[in-house]
Coordinates of C-alpha atoms in Angstrom, one line a residue:
Chain B
D1 CA -14.7 -41.1 27.9
V2 CA -15.8 -44.5 26.8
K3 CA -13.6 -47.2 28.1
V4 CA -13.3 -50.8 26.9
T5 CA -10.9 -52.8 29.0
Q6 CA -9.5 -56.2 28.1
S7 CA -8.2 -58.2 31.0
S8 CA -4.8 -59.0 29.6
R9 CA -2.4 -57.3 27.2
Y10 CA -0.3 -60.4 26.6
L11 CA -1.1 -64.0 27.3
V12 CA 0.7 -67.2 26.8
K13 CA -1.2 -70.5 27.1
R14 CA -0.5 -74.1 26.3
T15 CA -2.2 -76.2 23.7
G16 CA -5.4 -77.8 25.0
E17 CA -5.9 -75.3 27.8
K18 CA -9.3 -73.6 28.3
V19 CA -8.7 -69.8 27.9
F20 CA -10.9 -67.0 29.0
L21 CA -10.5 -63.5 27.5
E22 CA -12.5 -60.9 29.4
C23 CA -13.8 -57.5 28.2
V24 CA -15.6 -54.8 30.1
Q25 CA -17.2 -51.6 28.9
D26 CA -18.4 -48.7 31.0
M27 CA -20.9 -46.9 28.7
D28 CA -24.0 -49.1 28.9
H29 CA -23.6 -50.2 25.2
E30 CA -26.0 -52.8 23.8
N31 CA -23.5 -54.3 21.3
M32 CA -20.3 -56.0 22.1
F33 CA -17.9 -57.7 19.6
W34 CA -14.9 -60.0 19.6
Y35 CA -12.5 -59.9 16.7
R36 CA -9.2 -61.5 15.9
Q37 CA -6.6 -59.8 13.8
D38 CA -3.9 -61.5 11.8
P39 CA -1.5 -60.1 9.3
G40 CA -3.0 -59.9 5.8
L41 CA -6.4 -61.0 7.0
G42 CA -7.6 -57.9 8.8
L43 CA -10.2 -57.9 11.6
R44 CA -12.4 -61.0 11.5
L45 CA -15.5 -61.2 13.6
I46 CA -15.7 -64.2 15.9
Y47 CA -18.9 -63.5 17.9
F48 CA -21.0 -60.5 18.8
S49 CA -23.8 -59.8 21.3
Y50 CA -26.6 -57.3 21.0
D51 CA -28.0 -57.8 24.5
V52 CA -27.5 -59.7 27.7
K53 CA -27.4 -63.5 27.2
M54 CA -27.9 -62.9 23.4
K55 CA -25.1 -63.9 21.0
E56 CA -24.6 -64.3 17.3
K57 CA -21.9 -66.1 15.4
G58 CA -19.6 -64.0 13.3
D59 CA -17.5 -65.1 10.4
I60 CA -15.1 -67.5 12.3
P61 CA -16.8 -68.9 15.4
E62 CA -15.3 -72.3 15.2
G63 CA -13.3 -73.2 18.3
Y64 CA -14.7 -70.3 20.3
S65 CA -17.7 -69.6 22.5
V66 CA -18.8 -66.5 24.3
S67 CA -20.7 -65.5 27.4
R68 CA -22.6 -62.3 28.3
E69 CA -24.2 -62.6 31.7
K70 CA -24.1 -58.8 32.4
K71 CA -24.4 -56.0 30.0
E72 CA -21.0 -54.6 30.6
R73 CA -19.0 -57.8 30.3
F74 CA -18.4 -60.0 27.3
S75 CA -16.2 -63.0 27.6
L76 CA -14.5 -65.0 24.8
I77 CA -13.7 -68.6 25.6
L78 CA -11.3 -70.9 23.7
E79 CA -12.5 -74.3 24.7
S80 CA -9.3 -76.1 23.9
A81 CA -6.6 -73.7 22.7
S82 CA -4.7 -74.6 19.6
T83 CA -1.6 -73.0 18.0
N84 CA -3.7 -71.6 15.1
Q85 CA -5.5 -69.5 17.6
T86 CA -2.4 -67.5 18.3
S87 CA -3.5 -64.0 17.3
M88 CA -4.4 -60.5 18.5
Y89 CA -7.9 -60.4 20.0
L90 CA -9.8 -57.2 20.0
C91 CA -13.0 -56.5 21.9
A92 CA -15.3 -53.6 21.0
S93 CA -18.6 -52.1 22.1
S94 CA -21.2 -49.8 20.6
M95 CA -24.6 -48.4 20.8
V96 CA -27.0 -49.5 18.0
N97 CA -26.0 -48.1 14.6
T98 CA -23.1 -46.0 15.9
E99 CA -19.3 -46.1 16.1
A100 CA -17.5 -48.9 17.9
F101 CA -15.0 -48.4 20.7
F102 CA -12.2 -50.9 20.9
G103 CA -10.1 -52.2 23.8
Q104 CA -6.3 -52.2 23.7
G105 CA -6.2 -55.8 22.5
T106 CA -4.9 -59.1 23.9
R107 CA -2.0 -60.7 22.1
L108 CA -2.5 -64.4 22.7
T109 CA 0.3 -66.9 22.1
V110 CA -0.6 -70.6 22.2
V111 CA 2.5 -72.9 22.6
Chain A
S1 CA -20.7 -63.8 -0.8
Q2 CA -20.3 -60.6 1.1
K3 CA -17.0 -58.8 0.6
I4 CA -15.4 -55.6 1.7
E5 CA -12.3 -54.7 -0.4
Q6 CA -9.6 -52.2 0.4
N7 CA -6.3 -51.8 -1.4
S8 CA -3.9 -54.1 0.3
E9 CA -0.9 -52.3 -1.1
A10 CA 0.5 -49.6 1.1
L11 CA -0.1 -46.0 -0.1
N12 CA 3.0 -43.8 0.0
I13 CA 2.5 -40.1 -0.4
Q14 CA 4.4 -36.9 0.2
E15 CA 3.6 -34.6 3.1
G16 CA 1.1 -31.9 2.1
K17 CA -0.6 -34.0 -0.6
T18 CA -4.1 -35.5 -0.4
A19 CA -4.4 -39.2 0.4
T20 CA -7.3 -41.0 -1.1
L21 CA -8.2 -44.5 0.1
T22 CA -10.9 -46.7 -1.4
C23 CA -13.4 -49.1 0.1
N24 CA -15.5 -51.2 -2.2
Y25 CA -18.2 -53.7 -1.1
T26 CA -20.4 -56.4 -2.6
N27 CA -23.6 -58.0 -1.5
Y28 CA -24.2 -55.5 1.3
S29 CA -26.9 -52.9 1.6
P30 CA -25.4 -51.0 4.5
A31 CA -27.4 -48.3 6.3
Y32 CA -24.0 -46.7 7.1
L33 CA -20.3 -47.0 6.6
Q34 CA -17.5 -46.2 9.0
W35 CA -13.8 -45.4 8.8
Y36 CA -11.3 -46.2 11.5
R37 CA -7.6 -45.6 12.1
Q38 CA -5.3 -48.2 13.6
D39 CA -1.8 -47.7 14.8
P40 CA 0.6 -50.7 15.3
G41 CA -0.2 -52.7 18.4
R42 CA -3.4 -50.8 19.2
G43 CA -7.1 -51.2 18.7
P44 CA -8.8 -49.2 15.9
V45 CA -10.1 -45.7 16.6
F46 CA -13.3 -44.4 15.0
L47 CA -12.9 -41.5 12.6
L48 CA -16.1 -40.9 10.7
L49 CA -19.5 -42.5 10.0
I50 CA -21.5 -41.7 6.9
R51 CA -25.1 -42.9 6.4
E52 CA -26.7 -44.2 3.2
N53 CA -28.6 -41.0 2.6
E54 CA -25.4 -38.8 2.9
K55 CA -23.1 -38.3 -0.1
E56 CA -20.3 -36.6 1.8
K57 CA -19.1 -36.0 5.3
R58 CA -16.2 -33.8 6.6
K59 CA -14.3 -33.6 9.8
E60 CA -11.3 -31.2 9.9
R61 CA -8.9 -32.5 7.2
L62 CA -10.9 -35.7 6.6
K63 CA -13.6 -36.2 4.0
V64 CA -15.6 -39.3 3.3
T65 CA -17.9 -40.0 0.3
F66 CA -20.4 -42.8 0.0
D67 CA -21.8 -43.9 -3.4
T68 CA -24.4 -46.6 -2.8
T69 CA -24.8 -47.1 -6.6
L70 CA -21.1 -47.8 -7.1
K71 CA -21.0 -49.5 -3.7
Q72 CA -17.9 -47.5 -2.9
S73 CA -16.6 -45.1 -0.3
L74 CA -13.6 -42.8 -0.7
F75 CA -11.7 -41.5 2.3
H76 CA -9.6 -38.4 1.8
I77 CA -7.0 -36.8 4.1
T78 CA -6.0 -33.4 2.9
A79 CA -2.7 -31.7 3.7
S80 CA -1.4 -35.0 4.9
Q81 CA 1.3 -35.1 7.7
P82 CA 3.7 -37.9 8.8
A83 CA 1.5 -38.3 11.9
D84 CA -1.3 -39.5 9.6
S85 CA 0.7 -42.6 8.8
A86 CA -1.4 -45.6 10.0
T87 CA -3.6 -48.3 8.7
Y88 CA -7.1 -47.1 7.7
L89 CA -10.1 -49.5 7.9
C90 CA -13.6 -49.3 6.6
A91 CA -16.4 -51.1 8.2
L92 CA -20.0 -51.9 7.3
E93 CA -23.0 -52.9 9.3
G94 CA -24.0 -56.2 7.7
G95 CA -27.4 -56.7 9.1
G96 CA -28.5 -57.3 12.7
N97 CA -25.8 -55.1 14.3
K98 CA -23.0 -57.2 12.8
L99 CA -20.0 -54.9 12.1
T100 CA -17.6 -56.2 9.5
F101 CA -14.3 -54.7 8.6
G102 CA -12.2 -54.5 5.4
T103 CA -8.5 -55.6 5.6
G104 CA -7.3 -52.0 5.7
T105 CA -4.9 -49.9 3.7
Q106 CA -1.6 -48.8 5.2
L107 CA -0.8 -45.1 4.6
K108 CA 2.7 -43.7 4.8
V109 CA 3.2 -40.0 4.6
E110 CA 6.8 -39.1 3.8
L111 CA 8.6 -35.8 4.4

């Protein structure tokens, strides 16, 4: 079974902190994605990566950066966390042009 | 601008009936369209993928249609059960491996 694992299920951080969300997949997928999900807004794509060290901005990249140094790991970085980044963060991976597999999500609260 | 629209109002149906959910899109030329199921507090789970050259696809009680002229996909669940209650999301590949989701439609199947 494909497994996408996010490092934390729940996270509480302070405003201004640098926050790292980690995602690991075990199926050698080329593509990895970071989304945030908010009530009424659905899943919004923050960044995605189609290969090691390659990244593309999604629809809402402001305030975020990403890192993909190894194929199996895709990190989302909040450079200086703000309260409006309180959200559910979902990581996914896929082969090219096939279904995506999601992690269990990280519920981040910025206080 | 690109848009993926799903009915934001919840759909309530009786057990045993067929549920039909709609996904409309604008300014996309997707090679394929996907449907996912999401339960509260969990990541989306892939259900079906339909390619642009396919009109219809079935999997057990699920059926998806894809009309690239109307720019619409319909998702049907026949003989619905309370366990089918969830939020259903459609997703499109928006070029360059970018996977974008609609906001989802909540389905409630009542006894």
